[in-house]
mmCIF file of C-alpha atoms in Angstrom:
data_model
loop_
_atom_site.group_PDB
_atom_site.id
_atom_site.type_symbol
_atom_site.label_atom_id
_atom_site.label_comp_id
_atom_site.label_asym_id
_atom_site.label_seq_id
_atom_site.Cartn_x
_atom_site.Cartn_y
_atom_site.Cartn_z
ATOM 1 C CA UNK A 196 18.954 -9.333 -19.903
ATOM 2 C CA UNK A 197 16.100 -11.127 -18.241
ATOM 3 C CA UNK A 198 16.239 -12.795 -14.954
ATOM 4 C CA UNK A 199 16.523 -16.157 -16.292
ATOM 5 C CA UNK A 200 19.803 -15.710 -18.252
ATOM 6 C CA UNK A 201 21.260 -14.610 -15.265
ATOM 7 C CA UNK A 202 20.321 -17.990 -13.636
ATOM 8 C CA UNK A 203 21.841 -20.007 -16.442
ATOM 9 C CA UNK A 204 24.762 -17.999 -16.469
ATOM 10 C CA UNK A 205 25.543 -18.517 -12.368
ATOM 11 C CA UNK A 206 24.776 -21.985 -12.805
ATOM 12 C CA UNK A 207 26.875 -22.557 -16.013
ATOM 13 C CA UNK A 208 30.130 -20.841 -13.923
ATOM 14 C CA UNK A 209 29.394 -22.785 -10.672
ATOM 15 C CA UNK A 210 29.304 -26.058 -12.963
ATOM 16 C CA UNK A 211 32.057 -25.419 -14.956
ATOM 17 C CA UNK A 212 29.645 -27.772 -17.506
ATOM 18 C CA UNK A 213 27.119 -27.218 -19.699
ATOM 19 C CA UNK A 214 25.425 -29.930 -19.918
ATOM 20 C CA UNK A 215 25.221 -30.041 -16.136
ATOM 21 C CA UNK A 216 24.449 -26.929 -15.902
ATOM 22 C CA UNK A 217 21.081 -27.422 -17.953
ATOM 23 C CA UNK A 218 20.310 -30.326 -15.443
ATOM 24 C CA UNK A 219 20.250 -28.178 -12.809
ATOM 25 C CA UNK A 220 17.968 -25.361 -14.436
ATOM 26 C CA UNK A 221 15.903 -27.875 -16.392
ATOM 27 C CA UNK A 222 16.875 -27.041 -20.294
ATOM 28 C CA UNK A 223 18.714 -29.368 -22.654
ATOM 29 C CA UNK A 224 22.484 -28.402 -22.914
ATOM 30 C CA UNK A 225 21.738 -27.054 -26.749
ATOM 31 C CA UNK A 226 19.647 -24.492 -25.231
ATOM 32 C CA UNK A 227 22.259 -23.627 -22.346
ATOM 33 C CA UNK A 228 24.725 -22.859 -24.893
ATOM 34 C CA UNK A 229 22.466 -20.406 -26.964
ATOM 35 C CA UNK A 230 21.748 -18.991 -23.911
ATOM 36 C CA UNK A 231 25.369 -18.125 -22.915
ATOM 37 C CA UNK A 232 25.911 -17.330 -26.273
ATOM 38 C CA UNK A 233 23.104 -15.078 -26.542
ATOM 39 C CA UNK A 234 23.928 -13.025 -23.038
ATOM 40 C CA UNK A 235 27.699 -13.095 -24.570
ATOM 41 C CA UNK A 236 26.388 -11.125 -27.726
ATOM 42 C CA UNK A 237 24.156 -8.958 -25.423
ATOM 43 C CA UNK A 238 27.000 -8.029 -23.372
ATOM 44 C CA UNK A 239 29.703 -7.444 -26.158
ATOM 45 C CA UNK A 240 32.351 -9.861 -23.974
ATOM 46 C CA UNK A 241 33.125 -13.312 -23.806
ATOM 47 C CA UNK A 242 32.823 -15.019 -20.657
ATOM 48 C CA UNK A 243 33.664 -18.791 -21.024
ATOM 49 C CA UNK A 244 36.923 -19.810 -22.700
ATOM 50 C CA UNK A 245 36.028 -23.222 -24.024
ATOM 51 C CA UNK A 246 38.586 -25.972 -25.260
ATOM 52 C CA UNK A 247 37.554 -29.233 -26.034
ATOM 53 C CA UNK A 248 38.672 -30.475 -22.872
ATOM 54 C CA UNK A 249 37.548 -27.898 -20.452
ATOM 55 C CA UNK A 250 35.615 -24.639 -19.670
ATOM 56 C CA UNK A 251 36.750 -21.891 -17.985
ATOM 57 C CA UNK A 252 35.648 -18.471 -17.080
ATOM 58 C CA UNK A 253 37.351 -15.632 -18.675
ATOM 59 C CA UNK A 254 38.229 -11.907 -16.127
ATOM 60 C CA UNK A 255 35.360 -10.303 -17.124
ATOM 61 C CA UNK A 256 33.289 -13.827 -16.534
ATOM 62 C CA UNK A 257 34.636 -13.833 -13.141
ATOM 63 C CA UNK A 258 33.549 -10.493 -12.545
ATOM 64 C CA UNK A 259 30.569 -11.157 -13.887
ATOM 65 C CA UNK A 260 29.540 -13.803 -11.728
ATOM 66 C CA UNK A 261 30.021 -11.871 -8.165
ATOM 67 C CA UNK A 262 27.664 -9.333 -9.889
ATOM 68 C CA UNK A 263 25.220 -11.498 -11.106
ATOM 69 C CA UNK A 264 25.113 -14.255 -7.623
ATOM 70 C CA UNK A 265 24.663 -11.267 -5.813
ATOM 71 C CA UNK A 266 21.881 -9.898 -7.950
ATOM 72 C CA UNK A 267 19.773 -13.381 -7.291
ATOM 73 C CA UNK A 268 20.513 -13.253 -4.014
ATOM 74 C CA UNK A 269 18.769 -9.662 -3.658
ATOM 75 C CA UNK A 270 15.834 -10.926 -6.028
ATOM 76 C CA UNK A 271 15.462 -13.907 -3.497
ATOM 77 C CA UNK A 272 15.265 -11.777 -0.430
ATOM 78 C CA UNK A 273 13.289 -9.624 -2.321
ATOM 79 C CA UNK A 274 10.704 -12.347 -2.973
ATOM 80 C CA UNK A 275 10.815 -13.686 0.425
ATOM 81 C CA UNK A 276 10.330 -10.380 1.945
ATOM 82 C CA UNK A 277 7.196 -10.100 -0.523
ATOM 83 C CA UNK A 278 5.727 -13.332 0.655
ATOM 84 C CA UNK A 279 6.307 -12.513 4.062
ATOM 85 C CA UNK A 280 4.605 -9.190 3.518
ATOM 86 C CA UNK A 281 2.180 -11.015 2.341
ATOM 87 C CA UNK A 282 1.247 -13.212 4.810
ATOM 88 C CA UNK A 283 2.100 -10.076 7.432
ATOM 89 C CA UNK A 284 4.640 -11.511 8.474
ATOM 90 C CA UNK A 285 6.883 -8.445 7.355
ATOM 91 C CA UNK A 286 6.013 -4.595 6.315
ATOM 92 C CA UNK A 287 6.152 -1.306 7.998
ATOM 93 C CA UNK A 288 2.781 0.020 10.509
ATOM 94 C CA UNK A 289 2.975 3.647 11.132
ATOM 95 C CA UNK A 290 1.123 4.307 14.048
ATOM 96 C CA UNK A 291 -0.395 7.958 15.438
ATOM 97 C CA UNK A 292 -0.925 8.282 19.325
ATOM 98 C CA UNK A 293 -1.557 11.186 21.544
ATOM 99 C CA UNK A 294 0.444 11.401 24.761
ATOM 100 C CA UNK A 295 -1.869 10.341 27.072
ATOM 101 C CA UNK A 296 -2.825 7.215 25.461
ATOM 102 C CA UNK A 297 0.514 6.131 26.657
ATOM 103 C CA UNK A 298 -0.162 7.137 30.195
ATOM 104 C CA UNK A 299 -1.994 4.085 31.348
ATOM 105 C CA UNK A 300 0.605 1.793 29.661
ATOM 106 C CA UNK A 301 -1.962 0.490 26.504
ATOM 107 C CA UNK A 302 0.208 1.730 23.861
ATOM 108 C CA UNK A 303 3.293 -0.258 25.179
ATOM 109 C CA UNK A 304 1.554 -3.352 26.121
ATOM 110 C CA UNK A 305 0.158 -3.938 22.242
ATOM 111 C CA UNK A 306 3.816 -3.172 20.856
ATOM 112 C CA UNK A 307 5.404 -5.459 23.290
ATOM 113 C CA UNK A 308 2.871 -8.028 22.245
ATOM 114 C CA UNK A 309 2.815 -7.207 18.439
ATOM 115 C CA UNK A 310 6.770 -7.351 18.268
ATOM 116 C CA UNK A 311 6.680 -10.758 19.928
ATOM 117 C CA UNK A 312 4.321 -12.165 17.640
ATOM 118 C CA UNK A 313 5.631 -10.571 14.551
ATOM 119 C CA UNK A 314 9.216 -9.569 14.726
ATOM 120 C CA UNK A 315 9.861 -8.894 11.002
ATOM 121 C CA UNK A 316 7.182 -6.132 11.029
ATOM 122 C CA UNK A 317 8.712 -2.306 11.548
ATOM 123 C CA UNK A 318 6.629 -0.774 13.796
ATOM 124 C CA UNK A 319 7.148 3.483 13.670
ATOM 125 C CA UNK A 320 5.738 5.738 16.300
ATOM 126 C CA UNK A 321 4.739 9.443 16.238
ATOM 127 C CA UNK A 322 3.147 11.692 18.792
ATOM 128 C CA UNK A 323 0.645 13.629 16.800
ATOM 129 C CA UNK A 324 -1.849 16.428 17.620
ATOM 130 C CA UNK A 325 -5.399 14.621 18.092
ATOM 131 C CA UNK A 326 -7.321 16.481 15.926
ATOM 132 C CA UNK A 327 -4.732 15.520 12.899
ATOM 133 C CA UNK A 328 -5.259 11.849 13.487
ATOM 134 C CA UNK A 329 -8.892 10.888 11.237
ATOM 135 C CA UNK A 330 -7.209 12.925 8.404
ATOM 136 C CA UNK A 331 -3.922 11.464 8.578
ATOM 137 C CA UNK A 332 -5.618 7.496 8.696
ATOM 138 C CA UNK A 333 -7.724 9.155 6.053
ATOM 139 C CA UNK A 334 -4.528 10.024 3.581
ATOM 140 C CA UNK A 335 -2.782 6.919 4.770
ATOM 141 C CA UNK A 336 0.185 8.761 6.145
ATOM 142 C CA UNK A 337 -0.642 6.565 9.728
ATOM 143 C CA UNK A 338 -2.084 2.843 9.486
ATOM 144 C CA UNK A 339 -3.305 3.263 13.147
ATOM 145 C CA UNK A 340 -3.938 5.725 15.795
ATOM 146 C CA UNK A 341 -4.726 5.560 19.413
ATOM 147 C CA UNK A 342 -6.714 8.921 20.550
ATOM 148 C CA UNK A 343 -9.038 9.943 22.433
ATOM 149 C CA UNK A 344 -12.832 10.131 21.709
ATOM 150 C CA UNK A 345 -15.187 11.401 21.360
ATOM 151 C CA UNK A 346 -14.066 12.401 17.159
ATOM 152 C CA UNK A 347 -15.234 12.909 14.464
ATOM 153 C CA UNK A 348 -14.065 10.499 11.702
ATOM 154 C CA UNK A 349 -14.399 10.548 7.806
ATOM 155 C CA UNK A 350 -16.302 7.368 6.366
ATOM 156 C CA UNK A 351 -13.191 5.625 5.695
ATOM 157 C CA UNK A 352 -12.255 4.859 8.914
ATOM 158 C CA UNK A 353 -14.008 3.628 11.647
ATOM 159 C CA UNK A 354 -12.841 3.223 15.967
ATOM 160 C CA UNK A 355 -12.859 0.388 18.522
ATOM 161 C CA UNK A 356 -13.197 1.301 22.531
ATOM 162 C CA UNK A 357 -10.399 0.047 24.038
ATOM 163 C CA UNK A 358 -10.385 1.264 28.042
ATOM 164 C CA UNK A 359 -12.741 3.951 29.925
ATOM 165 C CA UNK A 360 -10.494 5.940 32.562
ATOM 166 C CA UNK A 361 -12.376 8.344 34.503
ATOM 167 C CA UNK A 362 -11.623 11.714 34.668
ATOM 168 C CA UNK A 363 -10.474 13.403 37.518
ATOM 169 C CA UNK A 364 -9.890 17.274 38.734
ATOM 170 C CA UNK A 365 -6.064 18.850 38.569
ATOM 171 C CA UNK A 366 -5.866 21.487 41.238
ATOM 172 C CA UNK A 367 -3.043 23.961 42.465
ATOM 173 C CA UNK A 368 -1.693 22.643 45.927
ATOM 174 C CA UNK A 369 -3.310 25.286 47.974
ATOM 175 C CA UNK A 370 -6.709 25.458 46.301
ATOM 176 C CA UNK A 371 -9.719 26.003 48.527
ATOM 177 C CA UNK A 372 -10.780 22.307 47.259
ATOM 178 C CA UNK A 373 -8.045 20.658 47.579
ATOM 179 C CA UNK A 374 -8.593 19.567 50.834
ATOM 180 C CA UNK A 375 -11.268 17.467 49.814
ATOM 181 C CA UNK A 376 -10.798 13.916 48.894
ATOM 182 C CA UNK A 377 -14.156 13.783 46.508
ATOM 183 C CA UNK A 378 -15.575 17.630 44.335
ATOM 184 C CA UNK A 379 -18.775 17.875 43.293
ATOM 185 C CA UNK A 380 -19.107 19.133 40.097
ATOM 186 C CA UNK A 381 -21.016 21.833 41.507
ATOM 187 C CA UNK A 382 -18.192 22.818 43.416
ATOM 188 C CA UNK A 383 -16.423 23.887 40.525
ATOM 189 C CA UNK A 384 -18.702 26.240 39.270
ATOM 190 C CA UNK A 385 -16.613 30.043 39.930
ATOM 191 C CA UNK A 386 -13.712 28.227 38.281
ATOM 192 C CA UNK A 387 -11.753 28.757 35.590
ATOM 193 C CA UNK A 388 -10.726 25.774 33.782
ATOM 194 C CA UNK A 389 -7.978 25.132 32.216
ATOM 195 C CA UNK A 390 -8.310 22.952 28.499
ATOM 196 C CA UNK A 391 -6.821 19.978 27.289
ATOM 197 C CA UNK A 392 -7.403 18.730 23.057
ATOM 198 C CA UNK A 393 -10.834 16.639 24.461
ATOM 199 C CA UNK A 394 -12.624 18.948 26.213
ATOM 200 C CA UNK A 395 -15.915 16.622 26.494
ATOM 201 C CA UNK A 396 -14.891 15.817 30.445
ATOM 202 C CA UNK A 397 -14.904 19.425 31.059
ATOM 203 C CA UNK A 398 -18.156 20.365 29.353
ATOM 204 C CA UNK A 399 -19.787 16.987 31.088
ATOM 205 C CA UNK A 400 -18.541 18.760 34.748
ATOM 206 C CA UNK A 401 -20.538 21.465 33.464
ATOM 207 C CA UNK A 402 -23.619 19.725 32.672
ATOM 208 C CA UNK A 403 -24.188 17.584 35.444
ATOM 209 C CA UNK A 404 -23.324 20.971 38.585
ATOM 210 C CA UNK A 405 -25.831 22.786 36.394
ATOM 211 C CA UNK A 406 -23.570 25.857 35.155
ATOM 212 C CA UNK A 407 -21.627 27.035 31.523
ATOM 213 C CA UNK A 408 -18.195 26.456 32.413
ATOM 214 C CA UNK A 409 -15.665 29.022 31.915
ATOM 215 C CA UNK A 410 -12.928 27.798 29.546
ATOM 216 C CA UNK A 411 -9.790 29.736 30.115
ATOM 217 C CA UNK A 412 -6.716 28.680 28.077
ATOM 218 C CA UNK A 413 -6.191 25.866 26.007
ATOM 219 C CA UNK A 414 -2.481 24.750 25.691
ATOM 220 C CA UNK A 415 -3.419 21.901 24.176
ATOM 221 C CA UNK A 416 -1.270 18.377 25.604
ATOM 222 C CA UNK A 417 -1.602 16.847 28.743
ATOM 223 C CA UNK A 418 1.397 18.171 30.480
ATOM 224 C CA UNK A 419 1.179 21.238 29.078
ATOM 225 C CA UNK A 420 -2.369 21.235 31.191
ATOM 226 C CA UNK A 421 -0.830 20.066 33.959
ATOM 227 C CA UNK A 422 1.998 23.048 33.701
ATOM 228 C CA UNK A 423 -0.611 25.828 33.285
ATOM 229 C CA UNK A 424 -2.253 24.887 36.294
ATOM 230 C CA UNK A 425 0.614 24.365 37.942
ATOM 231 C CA UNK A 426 1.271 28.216 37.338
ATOM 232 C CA UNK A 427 -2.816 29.377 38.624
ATOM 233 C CA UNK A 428 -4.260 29.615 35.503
ATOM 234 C CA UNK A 429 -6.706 27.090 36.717
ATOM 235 C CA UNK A 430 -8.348 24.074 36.922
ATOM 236 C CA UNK A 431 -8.182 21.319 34.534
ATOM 237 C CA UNK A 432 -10.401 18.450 33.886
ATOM 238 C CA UNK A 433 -8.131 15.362 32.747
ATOM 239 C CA UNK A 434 -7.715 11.569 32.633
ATOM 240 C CA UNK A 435 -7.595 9.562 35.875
ATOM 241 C CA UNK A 436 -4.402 8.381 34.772
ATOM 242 C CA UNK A 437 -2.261 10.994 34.532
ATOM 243 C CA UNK A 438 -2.032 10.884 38.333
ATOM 244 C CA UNK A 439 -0.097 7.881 38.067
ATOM 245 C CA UNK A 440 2.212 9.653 35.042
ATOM 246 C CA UNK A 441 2.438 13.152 35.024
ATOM 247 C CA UNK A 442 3.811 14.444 38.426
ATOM 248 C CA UNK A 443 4.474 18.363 38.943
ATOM 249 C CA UNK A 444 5.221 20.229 41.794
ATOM 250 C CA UNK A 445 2.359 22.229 43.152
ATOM 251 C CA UNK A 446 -0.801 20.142 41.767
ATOM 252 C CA UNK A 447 -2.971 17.553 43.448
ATOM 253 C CA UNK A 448 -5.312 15.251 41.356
ATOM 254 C CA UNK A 449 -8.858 14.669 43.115
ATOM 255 C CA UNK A 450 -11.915 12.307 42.324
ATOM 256 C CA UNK A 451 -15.116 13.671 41.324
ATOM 257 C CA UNK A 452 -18.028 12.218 43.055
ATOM 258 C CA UNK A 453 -19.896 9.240 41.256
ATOM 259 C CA UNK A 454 -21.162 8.434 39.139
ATOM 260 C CA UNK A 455 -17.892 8.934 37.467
ATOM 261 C CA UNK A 456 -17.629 10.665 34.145
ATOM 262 C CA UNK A 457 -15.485 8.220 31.813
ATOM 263 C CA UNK A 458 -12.449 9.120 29.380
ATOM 264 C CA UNK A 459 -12.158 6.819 26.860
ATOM 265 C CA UNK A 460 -9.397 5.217 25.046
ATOM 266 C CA UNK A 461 -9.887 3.878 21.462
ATOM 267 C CA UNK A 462 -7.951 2.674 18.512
ATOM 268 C CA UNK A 463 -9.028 3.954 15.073
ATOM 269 C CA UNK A 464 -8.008 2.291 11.635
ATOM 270 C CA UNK A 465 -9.377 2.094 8.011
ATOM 271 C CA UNK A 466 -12.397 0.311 7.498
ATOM 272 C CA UNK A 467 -10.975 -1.521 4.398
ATOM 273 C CA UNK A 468 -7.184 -1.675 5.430
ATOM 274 C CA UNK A 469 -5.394 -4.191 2.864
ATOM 275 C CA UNK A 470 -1.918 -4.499 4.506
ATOM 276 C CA UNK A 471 -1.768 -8.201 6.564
ATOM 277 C CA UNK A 472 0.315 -6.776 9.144
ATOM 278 C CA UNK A 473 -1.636 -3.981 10.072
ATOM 279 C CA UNK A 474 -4.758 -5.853 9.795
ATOM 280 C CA UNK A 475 -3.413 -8.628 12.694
ATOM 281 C CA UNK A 476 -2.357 -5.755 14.666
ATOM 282 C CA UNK A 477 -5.947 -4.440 14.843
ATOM 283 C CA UNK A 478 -7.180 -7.952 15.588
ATOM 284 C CA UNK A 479 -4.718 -8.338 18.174
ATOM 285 C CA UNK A 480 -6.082 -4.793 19.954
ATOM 286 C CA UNK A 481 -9.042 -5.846 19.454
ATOM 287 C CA UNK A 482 -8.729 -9.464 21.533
ATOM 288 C CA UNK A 483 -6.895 -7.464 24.074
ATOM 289 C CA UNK A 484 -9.741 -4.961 24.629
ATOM 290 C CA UNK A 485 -12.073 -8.209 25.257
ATOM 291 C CA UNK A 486 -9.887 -9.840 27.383
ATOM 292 C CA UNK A 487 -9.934 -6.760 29.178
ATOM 293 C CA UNK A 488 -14.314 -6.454 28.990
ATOM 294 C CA UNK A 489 -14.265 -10.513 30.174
ATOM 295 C CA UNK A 490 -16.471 -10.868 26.769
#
């Protein structure tokens, strides 16, 4: 059966009339009654009983008609959720974020703002391993990720700079330095340092006190960093604002001395994304990261 007959058939049962019934759908009542009589021979039943007074729905009409309202009532929403979708006002955005883009309270600001603005959209959150993201916005299993740069993306997808956060040294309570309210870079050089996923603000401490650093162990997320040197393993390079979020026992956070050597935090996204939704939630990031500039 085709949608259609499924319309004349709810409206011929509601009615009651066929001749009404084709007002309503916009066929002359000759047609209505080949079309009933046509979804009657497709279905092998009868579903009107007619007399020559009166029309009436047989049991298996009855039945038929739950079946079939509720039918057009799941094609409707179906459509509306369609045009919705289409418009963005509806959909599902995956996003990708690594831990400490979360820190400095960016990731939950743009949700809070996106939800507001476009409740009907699903927005699904997963803490992924940096170096996965490019290849997962690549493959489309993500629609956006927030990381850290700087990365290496493939030529699909393309980055905006959201907010710079300086970088600042994680030292065991105790440590010879951490007395000091400003370190040198120089300072650090006899240190062994401990290695978070971006390990450009480590290798840029290196650079400007003029030595190769010595990279100890690499546990890879933020806290995990923040653990290890906890335990003496070392020092750690890592974002000014995990001061603010990660707190464990036995570490102090200190300042290096300017000029300061910037983290960044950046949203990346396909360069030809075709999903509404997604597409105003990267406009929306991106008039938040202006706002934020004063351009």
């Amino acid at each position: 059966m085709e949608l259609r007959q499924y319309r004349y058939f709810v409206a011929a049962a509601s009615r009651l009339h066929f001749s009404q019934a084709a007002d309503d759908v916009g066929i002359s009542p000759p047609s209505m009654t080949k079309q009933i009589q046509e979804i009657e021979r497709e279905l092998g039943v009868r579903l009107f009983q007619r007399t020559k007074r009166k029309v009436f729905l047989t049991a298996a009409g009855e039945i038929f008609l739950q079946d079939a309202r509720r039918l057009l009532s799941q094609v409707e929403r179906a459509e509306d959720t369609a045009r919705r979708a289409g418009r963005g006002e509806a959909g599902c955005i995956v996003v990708g974020y690594v831990a400490s883009t979360a820190y400095v309270g960016l990731l939950q600001r743009e949700a809070m703002l996106y939800r507001k603005s476009h409740p009907g959209v699903d927005l699904q959150f997963h803490e992924v391993d940096m170096d996965r993201l490019p290849e997962m916005l690549d493959d489309g299993r993500i629609d956006i990720a927030f990381l850290r740069p700087p990365m290496t993306y493939p030529a699909s997808v393309t980055s905006m700079t959201l907010l710079r956060d300086p970088f600042v040294v994680a030292l065991p309570r105790g440590h010879r330095l951490a007395s000091q309210q400003r370190i040198k870079p120089s300072q650090l050089e006899k240190e062994t340092f401990v290695l978070p996923e971006q390990i450009a603000g480590t290798l840029e401490v290196g650079r400007r006190g003029g030595f190769k650093p010595n990279l100890g162990p690499q546990p890879g997320r933020l806290t995990a960093v923040i653990t290890y040197v906890s335990l003496g393993a070392g020092v750690a390079i890592v974002p000014g604002s995990l001061r603010h979020a990660v707190n464990i026992g036995r570490v102090v956070y200190r300042d290096l001395t300017a000029p300061p050597i910037l983290s960044e935090i950046a949203v990346a996204y396909r360069r030809s994304e075709w999903s509404p939704a997604t597409r105003a939630l990267i406009a929306q990031i991106g008039k938040s990261a202006l706002s934020r500039t004063g351009a």
